[in-house]
Short mmCIF file of C-alpha atoms in Angstrom, two decimals:
data_model
loop_
_atom_site.label_atom_id
_atom_site.label_comp_id
_atom_site.label_asym_id
_atom_site.label_seq_id
_atom_site.Cartn_x
_atom_site.Cartn_y
_atom_site.Cartn_z
CA MET L 21 151.39 92.47 -8.85
CA ASN L 22 151.48 94.19 -5.47
CA ASN L 23 153.53 97.57 -4.76
CA PRO L 24 156.50 97.69 -3.04
CA PRO L 25 155.50 99.11 0.43
CA ALA L 26 156.65 102.34 1.98
CA PHE L 27 157.94 103.34 5.23
CA ILE L 28 157.53 105.95 7.77
CA THR L 29 160.03 106.91 10.85
CA LEU L 30 158.61 108.80 13.41
CA ARG L 31 160.81 110.53 16.19
CA ARG L 32 159.20 112.44 19.36
CA ASN L 33 160.92 115.30 20.46
CA LYS L 34 162.02 116.08 24.43
CA THR L 35 160.04 118.79 25.98
CA SER L 36 159.79 119.97 29.52
CA SER L 37 156.05 118.75 30.28
CA ASN L 38 154.38 115.54 29.13
CA GLN L 39 157.81 113.77 29.72
CA LEU L 40 156.07 110.63 31.38
CA ARG L 41 153.20 110.70 28.97
CA GLN L 42 152.66 108.55 25.73
CA PHE L 43 151.14 110.33 22.71
CA THR L 44 148.74 108.23 20.31
CA ILE L 45 149.87 107.92 16.99
CA THR L 46 147.21 108.23 14.11
CA LEU L 47 147.40 107.02 10.76
CA ASP L 48 144.71 107.91 8.12
CA ASN L 49 142.69 109.09 11.31
CA GLN L 50 142.99 105.63 13.10
CA PRO L 51 145.19 105.12 16.36
CA VAL L 52 148.42 102.71 15.26
CA GLY L 53 150.38 103.01 18.68
CA LYS L 54 151.83 104.95 21.03
CA ILE L 55 154.90 106.99 21.10
CA LYS L 56 157.23 108.18 24.45
CA SER L 57 159.23 111.29 24.94
CA GLY L 58 162.47 110.82 22.82
CA GLN L 59 161.33 107.35 21.53
CA THR L 60 161.25 106.63 17.75
CA LYS L 61 158.98 104.81 15.95
CA GLN L 62 158.80 103.36 12.22
CA PHE L 63 155.76 102.12 10.64
CA LYS L 64 155.34 100.13 7.22
CA VAL L 65 152.56 101.74 4.93
CA THR L 66 151.26 101.11 1.55
CA ALA L 67 152.94 103.44 -1.14
CA GLY L 68 150.18 106.65 -1.70
CA PRO L 69 148.48 109.40 0.37
CA HIS L 70 148.07 109.31 4.30
CA LEU L 71 147.49 111.43 6.96
CA ILE L 72 149.20 110.96 9.97
CA GLY L 73 149.22 112.61 13.44
CA ILE L 74 148.95 112.53 17.34
CA LYS L 75 146.73 113.14 20.32
CA LEU L 76 147.15 113.42 23.75
CA ASP L 77 143.62 113.73 26.01
CA LEU L 78 141.60 116.81 24.23
CA TYR L 79 144.45 117.83 22.51
CA LYS L 80 145.11 116.72 18.59
CA SER L 81 147.52 117.80 16.22
CA GLN L 82 146.61 119.02 12.64
CA PRO L 83 147.25 115.87 10.38
CA LEU L 84 150.10 116.22 7.99
CA GLN L 85 149.46 115.24 4.52
CA ILE L 86 152.07 112.97 2.97
CA HIS L 87 152.26 111.03 0.00
CA LEU L 88 154.93 107.95 -0.06
CA ALA L 89 156.71 106.20 -3.26
CA PRO L 90 157.08 102.80 -3.25
CA ASN L 91 160.40 101.86 -0.97
CA GLN L 92 160.64 105.51 0.30
CA THR L 93 161.37 105.86 3.96
CA LEU L 94 159.90 109.21 5.04
CA GLU L 95 161.53 110.58 8.51
CA LEU L 96 158.86 113.02 10.76
CA VAL L 97 159.25 114.37 14.03
CA CYS L 98 156.41 115.16 16.76
CA GLY L 99 156.04 116.73 19.74
CA ASP L 100 154.24 119.41 21.65
CA ARG L 101 154.96 123.41 21.75
CA SER L 102 155.69 123.67 25.56
CA PRO L 103 158.66 125.15 26.71
CA GLU L 104 161.81 123.24 25.88
CA ASN L 105 163.52 123.58 29.25
CA LEU L 106 163.23 125.29 32.97
CA LYS L 107 165.07 128.50 31.12
CA GLU L 108 162.40 128.90 28.52
CA ILE L 109 159.72 128.41 31.19
CA PHE L 110 160.05 131.56 32.44
CA SER L 111 160.74 133.80 29.52
CA LEU L 112 158.22 135.82 27.24
CA LYS L 113 158.60 132.85 24.65
CA GLY L 114 158.11 130.07 27.02
CA ILE L 115 154.80 132.18 28.52
CA GLU L 116 153.62 132.48 25.07
CA LYS L 117 153.70 129.03 24.14
CA SER L 118 152.41 128.11 27.19
CA ILE L 119 149.03 130.28 27.01
CA ASN L 120 148.71 129.38 23.64
CA SER L 121 148.69 125.90 24.31
CA VAL L 122 145.51 126.84 26.07
CA ILE L 123 143.63 129.53 23.31
CA LYS L 124 145.02 127.18 20.58
CA PRO L 125 144.68 123.60 21.23
CA GLY L 126 144.74 122.61 17.95
CA GLN L 127 148.38 123.86 17.46
CA TYR L 128 149.90 122.52 20.71
CA LEU L 129 150.86 119.22 19.09
CA TYR L 130 152.64 118.71 15.73
CA VAL L 131 153.73 116.16 13.10
CA GLU L 132 156.32 117.69 10.42
CA ALA L 133 158.81 116.48 8.14
CA THR L 134 162.52 116.84 9.43
CA ALA L 135 164.09 119.87 7.72
CA ASP L 136 166.38 117.62 5.39
CA GLN L 137 163.68 115.42 4.44
CA PRO L 138 160.33 117.17 3.64
CA PRO L 139 157.43 115.19 2.53
CA SER L 140 156.64 114.10 -1.25
CA PRO L 141 153.78 116.07 -2.33
CA PRO L 142 151.04 113.64 -3.98
CA PRO L 143 151.08 113.97 -7.91
CA ARG L 144 149.34 116.56 -9.29
CA ALA L 145 147.14 117.15 -6.34
CA ALA L 146 147.49 120.99 -4.44
CA ALA L 147 148.61 120.35 -0.97
CA PRO L 148 147.78 122.80 1.77
CA VAL L 149 150.21 125.33 2.01
CA THR L 150 150.92 127.71 4.36
CA THR L 151 152.06 130.61 2.93
CA PRO L 152 149.13 131.99 0.21
CA PRO L 153 150.35 132.65 -3.56
CA ALA L 154 151.52 136.15 -3.98
CA GLY L 155 148.33 138.68 -4.90
CA VAL L 156 145.93 136.24 -2.64
CA ALA L 157 144.36 137.82 0.09
CA ARG L 158 141.63 136.79 2.50
CA LYS L 159 138.51 138.19 1.88
CA LYS L 160 135.85 140.06 3.99
CA CYS L 161 132.94 141.36 4.07
CA SER L 162 131.85 144.93 4.44
CA GLY L 163 129.93 146.04 7.47
CA SER L 164 129.71 142.13 8.57
CA ILE L 165 131.08 142.40 12.39
CA PHE L 166 128.28 144.26 15.12
CA VAL L 167 130.51 145.10 18.15
CA SER L 168 127.74 145.38 21.26
CA TYR L 169 129.05 146.80 24.37
CA ARG L 170 127.80 148.98 27.34
CA ARG L 171 130.15 151.95 27.55
CA GLU L 172 130.13 152.47 31.49
CA ASP L 173 131.22 148.79 31.56
CA SER L 174 134.01 148.46 29.03
CA ARG L 175 134.38 151.46 26.94
CA GLU L 176 138.51 151.33 26.91
CA ILE L 177 139.26 147.63 26.86
CA THR L 178 136.42 147.46 23.66
CA GLY L 179 138.36 150.11 22.00
CA ARG L 180 141.44 148.05 21.90
CA ILE L 181 139.61 145.18 20.74
CA CYS L 182 138.29 146.99 17.63
CA ASP L 183 141.63 148.82 17.21
CA ARG L 184 142.78 144.98 16.93
CA LEU L 185 139.77 144.01 14.38
CA ILE L 186 139.78 146.92 12.30
CA SER L 187 143.61 146.17 11.64
CA GLU L 188 142.98 142.67 10.75
CA PHE L 189 139.40 143.37 8.63
CA GLY L 190 139.19 146.75 7.81
CA LYS L 191 137.14 149.82 9.55
CA GLU L 192 134.52 149.46 7.08
CA THR L 193 133.70 145.62 8.33
CA ILE L 194 133.21 146.88 12.32
CA PHE L 195 129.85 148.65 13.27
CA ARG L 196 130.27 149.91 17.01
CA ASP L 197 127.65 152.67 17.80
CA VAL L 198 129.90 155.46 18.60
CA ASP L 199 131.37 155.33 15.35
CA SER L 200 128.93 154.17 13.25
CA ILE L 201 125.33 155.67 13.81
CA PRO L 202 124.99 158.87 12.02
CA ALA L 203 123.74 162.13 13.61
CA GLY L 204 119.98 162.52 13.93
CA VAL L 205 118.87 158.92 13.02
CA ASP L 206 116.79 156.82 15.17
CA PHE L 207 119.29 154.46 17.07
CA ARG L 208 116.46 151.85 17.10
CA GLU L 209 116.15 151.39 13.77
CA HIS L 210 119.53 152.03 12.86
CA ILE L 211 120.57 149.08 14.96
CA SER L 212 117.84 146.88 13.41
CA ASN L 213 118.76 147.62 10.08
CA THR L 214 122.45 147.35 10.61
CA ILE L 215 121.78 143.94 12.57
CA ASP L 216 119.85 142.79 9.64
CA HIS L 217 123.17 143.04 7.11
CA CYS L 218 125.79 141.60 9.71
CA HIS L 219 127.13 138.30 9.73
CA VAL L 220 128.33 138.13 13.46
CA LEU L 221 127.39 140.16 16.69
CA VAL L 222 130.34 140.25 18.95
CA ALA L 223 128.55 140.81 22.82
CA ILE L 224 131.55 142.62 25.16
CA ILE L 225 130.84 141.44 28.64
CA GLY L 226 132.54 143.16 31.53
CA ASN L 227 131.81 142.83 35.47
CA GLN L 228 129.34 145.86 35.15
CA TRP L 229 127.33 144.72 32.29
CA LEU L 230 124.57 142.65 34.08
CA ASN L 231 123.80 144.96 36.71
CA ALA L 232 124.11 148.19 35.21
CA LYS L 233 121.54 150.61 36.21
CA ASN L 234 120.00 153.77 35.08
CA PRO L 235 119.67 157.27 37.17
CA LYS L 236 116.30 155.98 38.67
CA GLY L 237 117.93 152.95 40.06
CA GLU L 238 116.31 150.34 37.71
CA ARG L 239 118.53 147.28 36.29
CA ARG L 240 118.86 148.34 32.61
CA LEU L 241 118.52 144.85 30.79
CA GLU L 242 115.29 144.88 32.52
CA LEU L 243 114.35 147.76 30.13
CA ALA L 244 113.04 146.90 26.65
CA THR L 245 114.29 149.92 25.21
CA ASP L 246 117.96 149.68 26.46
CA PRO L 247 119.80 149.71 23.47
CA LEU L 248 122.13 146.78 24.36
CA ARG L 249 119.57 144.30 25.11
CA MET L 250 117.86 145.53 21.54
CA GLU L 251 120.99 144.63 19.79
CA ILE L 252 121.32 141.13 21.25
CA GLU L 253 117.59 140.69 21.23
CA THR L 254 117.38 141.58 17.32
CA ALA L 255 120.45 138.87 16.79
CA LEU L 256 118.79 136.27 18.61
CA ASN L 257 115.76 136.79 16.82
CA LYS L 258 117.30 137.04 13.25
CA ALA L 259 119.25 134.19 14.35
CA ILE L 260 122.78 136.04 13.56
CA PRO L 261 125.71 134.32 15.24
CA ILE L 262 126.67 135.91 18.71
CA ILE L 263 130.21 135.77 20.27
CA PRO L 264 130.25 136.31 23.81
CA VAL L 265 133.53 138.07 25.13
CA LEU L 266 134.11 138.13 28.57
CA VAL L 267 136.89 140.95 29.66
CA LYS L 268 137.92 142.50 33.04
CA ASN L 269 137.39 139.16 34.63
CA SER L 270 134.02 138.83 34.33
CA THR L 271 132.09 135.45 33.73
CA MET L 272 128.79 134.38 31.76
CA PRO L 273 125.51 135.11 33.39
CA ASP L 274 123.20 132.09 34.13
CA ALA L 275 120.14 132.12 32.29
CA ASP L 276 117.51 133.07 35.40
CA GLU L 277 120.09 136.13 35.79
CA LEU L 278 118.60 137.36 32.11
CA PRO L 279 115.19 138.94 30.99
CA GLU L 280 113.48 136.17 29.10
CA SER L 281 114.46 137.36 25.82
CA LEU L 282 118.02 137.02 26.13
CA GLN L 283 118.32 133.72 28.17
CA LEU L 284 119.83 131.81 24.99
CA LEU L 285 122.74 134.17 25.53
CA ALA L 286 123.55 132.05 28.64
CA TYR L 287 124.38 128.90 26.53
CA LEU L 288 126.79 130.30 24.19
CA ASN L 289 130.41 129.59 24.20
CA ALA L 290 132.33 132.66 25.43
CA ILE L 291 135.74 133.86 24.45
CA PRO L 292 137.56 135.17 27.84
CA ILE L 293 139.95 138.17 26.66
CA PRO L 294 142.45 138.67 29.97
CA GLY L 295 144.74 141.70 30.59
CA GLU L 296 148.07 142.15 30.01
CA PRO L 297 150.53 140.06 29.01
CA PHE L 298 147.56 137.75 27.25
CA PHE L 299 145.48 140.39 25.94
CA HIS L 300 146.67 139.72 22.33
CA ASN L 301 146.18 136.11 22.76
CA GLY L 302 142.48 136.75 23.88
CA VAL L 303 141.83 138.74 20.54
CA ASP L 304 143.75 136.41 18.39
CA LEU L 305 141.31 133.54 19.36
CA LEU L 306 138.13 136.09 18.58
CA ILE L 307 139.85 136.67 15.39
CA GLU L 308 139.72 132.90 14.57
CA ALA L 309 136.14 132.74 15.80
CA LEU L 310 135.27 135.54 13.33
CA ASN L 311 136.99 134.31 10.24
CA LYS L 312 134.73 131.58 10.36
CA ASN L 313 131.44 133.51 10.49
CA ILE L 314 132.30 136.24 8.19
CA SER L 315 131.43 135.65 4.39
CA PRO L 316 133.72 136.07 1.67
CA ASP L 317 132.31 138.88 -0.28
CA THR L 318 134.97 141.82 -0.64
CA PRO L 319 138.75 141.94 -0.57
CA LEU L 320 141.00 142.87 2.16
CA PRO L 321 141.18 146.50 2.49
CA GLN L 322 143.47 148.35 0.43
CA GLY L 323 147.00 148.61 2.12
CA ALA L 324 145.96 145.41 4.43
CA ARG L 325 149.15 143.12 4.58
CA LEU L 326 149.59 139.57 5.63
CA ARG L 327 152.70 138.55 7.67
CA PHE L 328 154.47 135.46 7.39
CA CYS L 329 157.33 133.44 9.34
CA ILE L 330 160.77 133.87 7.33
CA HIS L 331 161.85 130.56 9.04
CA CYS L 332 158.56 128.25 8.26
CA GLY L 333 156.32 130.30 6.19
CA THR L 334 153.38 130.06 8.95
CA GLU L 335 151.22 133.44 8.74
CA LEU L 336 151.96 135.15 11.86
CA VAL L 337 149.51 135.80 14.53
CA ALA L 338 148.98 139.63 15.07
CA GLY L 339 150.37 140.74 17.96
CA ASN L 340 152.39 137.75 18.89
CA ARG L 341 156.41 138.43 19.02
CA PHE L 342 157.14 134.65 18.35
CA CYS L 343 155.77 132.46 15.35
CA ILE L 344 153.27 129.72 16.84
CA GLN L 345 154.50 127.02 14.67
CA CYS L 346 158.27 127.34 15.17
CA GLY L 347 158.93 129.25 17.89
CA GLN L 348 161.38 131.85 16.10
CA PRO L 349 161.06 135.53 16.88
CA ALA L 350 158.15 137.07 14.38
CA ASP L 351 160.06 140.41 13.95
CA GLY L 352 161.41 140.22 10.03
CA GLY L 353 158.31 138.13 9.27
CA ALA L 354 157.96 138.34 5.18
CA THR L 355 155.02 140.16 3.65
CA ALA L 356 152.56 139.79 1.00
CA ARG L 357 149.27 141.32 0.03
#
């Protein structure tokens, strides 16, 4: 005997953008229809677990995991996290939403349960949660992030970036030459040994990075003894992941502008970190990329804390004044170790 079906009612919220465009609805990763701004649609499905999401061009929401009982009707809402009206467009909150839609495309679209009807969790299954249990901390690995930069090119902004990374991962996780090379040690050997044990190299590229010259007028990248060249060469030779970071309105160099030993760098995807007011948004994107490359060997440094939105429970992005999920002010966010 067949089980009775279940139903999903999906309503699309109205925002200031995409009002004339339709979102594609996906059920269990398959397209099942379109939905317009302000429209409500209902789908008849089999009872049990499902994944539902929406798509628009290259944007795709995180799929919402649901579990439906026979004859259950689950009410969901979907939309995009663009400013909701013209007034919000020109506010700090609206600007933050707009920039996050560019640097965090996976969080631009959403599908979620209505406030009065949360989705039923699957029986005896650990559904993903946004707030980790008390006592659970992210894990990082000591000495795993090597920051490569040229001092006269990007000293100040590299210092700001490192301050954020230290706050996120702990001081012992970050290697930066000005802080990390002991006095009297051969920097070539120390750099090589350090890169041997790192998990990722962050290459900070400013507008003087490519053509910086020494007092003799020689381009430094052409010199085999240039420390910055040695850092990137070593990482490439050892197959250490490299994340290029563009600062001060710089662009990635073309391969033919680089020494042969560095030309692979030109083909790596870079992360731009703009100036204010979007500096912290760029560093947020870098932190996301670093989290994918760092091995969880040691616990978060003592005293470091995670912060969560008191309105929706989502982990707050460091430096953001508003929650990326619900848009509420981040002040007063809950804290957990």
